[in-house]
GROMACS .gro file of C-alpha atoms in nm:
model
  179
    1HIS     CA    1  -3.425  -6.292  10.343
    2ASN     CA    2  -3.598  -6.459  10.056
    3VAL     CA    3  -3.341  -6.497   9.805
    4ASP     CA    4  -3.583  -6.491   9.514
    5SER     CA    5  -3.698  -6.067   9.653
    6GLU     CA    6  -3.619  -5.789   9.468
    7ARG     CA    7  -3.589  -5.564   9.741
    8PRO     CA    8  -3.299  -5.556   9.932
    9PRO     CA    9  -3.209  -5.711  10.247
   10VAL     CA   10  -3.290  -5.536  10.565
   11SER     CA   11  -2.932  -5.471  10.712
   12MET     CA   12  -2.870  -5.563  11.075
   13ARG     CA   13  -2.839  -5.171  11.176
   14ARG     CA   14  -3.099  -5.059  11.085
   15ALA     CA   15  -3.328  -5.356  11.174
   16THR     CA   16  -3.208  -5.308  11.540
   17ALA     CA   17  -3.213  -4.936  11.517
   18LYS     CA   18  -3.564  -5.009  11.462
   19ALA     CA   19  -3.632  -5.241  11.721
   20LEU     CA   20  -3.443  -4.964  11.921
   21GLU     CA   21  -3.636  -4.718  11.807
   22ILE     CA   22  -4.000  -4.898  11.858
   23GLN     CA   23  -3.853  -4.984  12.226
   24ALA     CA   24  -3.777  -4.518  12.296
   25THR     CA   25  -4.138  -4.466  12.178
   26ILE     CA   26  -4.337  -4.752  12.390
   27LEU     CA   27  -4.042  -4.616  12.697
   28ALA     CA   28  -4.164  -4.247  12.640
   29ALA     CA   29  -4.496  -4.332  12.601
   30THR     CA   30  -4.522  -4.573  12.989
   31LEU     CA   31  -4.280  -4.286  13.145
   32SER     CA   32  -4.586  -4.007  13.072
   33ARG     CA   33  -4.860  -4.200  13.282
   34ILE     CA   34  -4.706  -4.191  13.525
   35ARG     CA   35  -4.860  -3.964  13.768
   36SER     CA   36  -4.761  -4.021  14.104
   37ALA     CA   37  -4.487  -4.300  14.309
   38ASP     CA   38  -4.809  -4.468  14.426
   39ASP     CA   39  -4.955  -4.558  14.085
   40ALA     CA   40  -4.801  -4.912  14.130
   41GLY     CA   41  -4.962  -5.042  13.767
   42ARG     CA   42  -4.815  -4.786  13.558
   43LEU     CA   43  -4.413  -4.774  13.763
   44HIS     CA   44  -4.468  -5.150  13.662
   45LYS     CA   45  -4.515  -5.135  13.278
   46ALA     CA   46  -4.251  -4.774  13.267
   47ARG     CA   47  -4.000  -5.033  13.433
   48ILE     CA   48  -4.020  -5.307  13.216
   49ALA     CA   49  -4.034  -5.103  12.932
   50ALA     CA   50  -3.666  -4.914  13.071
   51LYS     CA   51  -3.588  -5.308  13.074
   52ARG     CA   52  -3.631  -5.381  12.730
   53THR     CA   53  -3.513  -5.062  12.645
   54ARG     CA   54  -3.197  -5.092  12.827
   55TYR     CA   55  -3.096  -5.444  12.715
   56VAL     CA   56  -3.119  -5.391  12.390
   57LEU     CA   57  -2.877  -5.073  12.470
   58GLU     CA   58  -2.641  -5.342  12.606
   59ALA     CA   59  -2.718  -5.530  12.331
   60ILE     CA   60  -2.591  -5.307  12.029
   61HIS     CA   61  -2.342  -5.073  12.259
   62PRO     CA   62  -2.059  -4.967  12.106
   63GLU     CA   63  -2.161  -5.014  11.737
   64PHE     CA   64  -2.435  -4.695  11.821
   65SER     CA   65  -2.335  -4.423  11.945
   66VAL     CA   66  -2.570  -4.309  12.288
   67GLU     CA   67  -2.512  -4.002  12.526
   68PRO     CA   68  -2.331  -4.145  12.775
   69GLY     CA   69  -2.510  -4.246  13.109
   70VAL     CA   70  -2.915  -4.331  12.953
   71VAL     CA   71  -2.763  -4.710  13.019
   72THR     CA   72  -2.708  -4.534  13.335
   73ASP     CA   73  -3.032  -4.373  13.392
   74LEU     CA   74  -3.234  -4.655  13.306
   75ALA     CA   75  -3.080  -4.851  13.529
   76ARG     CA   76  -3.124  -4.629  13.809
   77PHE     CA   77  -3.493  -4.563  13.726
   78GLN     CA   78  -3.559  -4.965  13.743
   79ASP     CA   79  -3.331  -5.014  14.030
   80SER     CA   80  -3.513  -4.705  14.247
   81VAL     CA   81  -3.928  -4.826  14.127
   82GLY     CA   82  -3.761  -5.236  14.247
   83GLU     CA   83  -3.677  -5.086  14.568
   84LEU     CA   84  -3.985  -4.904  14.638
   85ARG     CA   85  -4.212  -5.195  14.524
   86ASP     CA   86  -4.038  -5.435  14.742
   87ALA     CA   87  -4.019  -5.232  15.043
   88GLN     CA   88  -4.448  -5.146  14.926
   89LEU     CA   89  -4.424  -5.549  14.948
   90LEU     CA   90  -4.221  -5.577  15.224
   91ALA     CA   91  -4.405  -5.318  15.471
   92HIS     CA   92  -4.799  -5.468  15.379
   93ARG     CA   93  -4.710  -5.872  15.437
   94VAL     CA   94  -4.554  -5.772  15.804
   95ALA     CA   95  -4.875  -5.545  15.884
   96ARG     CA   96  -5.071  -5.909  15.738
   97GLU     CA   97  -4.856  -6.108  16.034
   98VAL     CA   98  -4.893  -5.869  16.267
   99THR     CA   99  -5.253  -5.820  16.198
  100THR     CA  100  -5.317  -6.177  16.179
  101VAL     CA  101  -5.138  -6.233  16.563
  102ALA     CA  102  -5.262  -5.913  16.703
  103ALA     CA  103  -5.622  -6.109  16.601
  104GLU     CA  104  -5.471  -6.457  16.756
  105ARG     CA  105  -5.343  -6.294  17.083
  106THR     CA  106  -5.622  -6.100  17.119
  107ALA     CA  107  -5.907  -6.436  17.068
  108LEU     CA  108  -5.682  -6.577  17.327
  109VAL     CA  109  -5.695  -6.358  17.619
  110ALA     CA  110  -6.048  -6.255  17.558
  111SER     CA  111  -6.166  -6.675  17.611
  112GLU     CA  112  -5.943  -6.672  17.882
  113LEU     CA  113  -6.139  -6.371  18.046
  114VAL     CA  114  -6.427  -6.530  17.967
  115TYR     CA  115  -6.366  -6.897  18.045
  116GLU     CA  116  -6.154  -6.845  18.275
  117PRO     CA  117  -6.211  -6.456  18.466
  118ARG     CA  118  -5.920  -6.429  18.754
  119GLY     CA  119  -6.121  -6.203  18.920
  120PRO     CA  120  -6.329  -5.923  18.745
  121MET     CA  121  -6.412  -5.903  18.340
  122ASP     CA  122  -6.126  -5.652  18.255
  123PHE     CA  123  -6.068  -5.574  17.858
  124SER     CA  124  -5.838  -5.350  17.926
  125ARG     CA  125  -5.576  -5.635  17.887
  126VAL     CA  126  -5.651  -5.721  17.568
  127VAL     CA  127  -5.502  -5.377  17.425
  128ASP     CA  128  -5.270  -5.378  17.703
  129GLU     CA  129  -5.113  -5.672  17.604
  130SER     CA  130  -5.129  -5.688  17.259
  131PRO     CA  131  -4.859  -5.733  17.046
  132PHE     CA  132  -4.825  -5.364  16.889
  133ASP     CA  133  -4.497  -5.300  17.147
  134ALA     CA  134  -4.261  -5.011  17.131
  135SER     CA  135  -4.002  -5.282  16.910
  136LEU     CA  136  -4.332  -5.243  16.585
  137ALA     CA  137  -4.400  -4.905  16.670
  138LEU     CA  138  -4.050  -4.896  16.536
  139LEU     CA  139  -4.046  -5.149  16.274
  140PHE     CA  140  -4.298  -4.982  16.143
  141ALA     CA  141  -4.164  -4.659  16.103
  142ARG     CA  142  -3.817  -4.767  15.935
  143LEU     CA  143  -4.072  -4.945  15.740
  144HIS     CA  144  -4.286  -4.567  15.633
  145ASP     CA  145  -3.865  -4.462  15.631
  146ARG     CA  146  -3.829  -4.678  15.380
  147ILE     CA  147  -4.134  -4.627  15.151
  148ALA     CA  148  -4.108  -4.243  15.186
  149THR     CA  149  -3.720  -4.294  15.042
  150ALA     CA  150  -3.800  -4.474  14.779
  151SER     CA  151  -4.080  -4.329  14.638
  152ARG     CA  152  -3.875  -4.008  14.685
  153SER     CA  153  -3.622  -4.154  14.466
  154VAL     CA  154  -3.834  -4.260  14.206
  155THR     CA  155  -4.019  -3.955  14.102
  156ALA     CA  156  -3.676  -3.763  14.109
  157ALA     CA  157  -3.560  -4.050  13.824
  158VAL     CA  158  -3.908  -4.026  13.704
  159THR     CA  159  -3.894  -3.660  13.691
  160ARG     CA  160  -3.533  -3.686  13.553
  161THR     CA  161  -3.630  -4.001  13.295
  162SER     CA  162  -3.922  -3.825  13.151
  163ALA     CA  163  -3.750  -3.510  13.069
  164LYS     CA  164  -3.557  -3.737  12.786
  165ASP     CA  165  -3.678  -3.694  12.412
  166TRP     CA  166  -3.636  -4.134  12.397
  167PRO     CA  167  -3.729  -4.153  12.073
  168GLY     CA  168  -3.519  -3.855  11.941
  169LEU     CA  169  -3.238  -4.003  12.172
  170LEU     CA  170  -3.233  -4.324  12.025
  171SER     CA  171  -3.410  -4.349  11.660
  172HIS     CA  172  -3.215  -4.415  11.416
  173GLN     CA  173  -2.849  -4.435  11.534
  174GLU     CA  174  -2.680  -4.470  11.143
  175THR     CA  175  -2.336  -4.339  11.295
  176PRO     CA  176  -2.123  -4.540  11.445
  177ALA     CA  177  -1.987  -4.476  11.802
  178LYS     CA  178  -1.607  -4.339  11.821
  179LYS     CA  179  -1.396  -4.513  11.917
   0.00000   0.00000   0.00000
């Protein structure tokens, strides 16, 4: 604050309330843009906005009264989106690794058949001896289940979190919390 200024200084309470109002508006806007649990870019932006809003809330609590469960809802939303993203990245990595191994194995078997044939040309060995066995099928089924569960959780979290009037709920909380 400029001491020579004729304007009174802005109180920390008012500045914090304004910061919270801005974060709440950003959160509401990012949540409103999400179309589905597959909307990775928008989910990521909403997760960041939820995190920032939560951090502001945690910094000012218990000075400002906040509806019970707000911080918990934001944390659940972040966790749900994070779990979905982790599951998607794991599935992508596993699929890429399995594809690499399968290509290498197929090339090896094909090379053996072409350069060192042990009888009539039988390319069924390329398919029969591929790495896509029952254990991989089980792994992919579990990854699919993890993504489906996380996707349902994100859908529920987006619905629950979007239903709140964040700017109205968090703007200008000028009343101190009851102690």
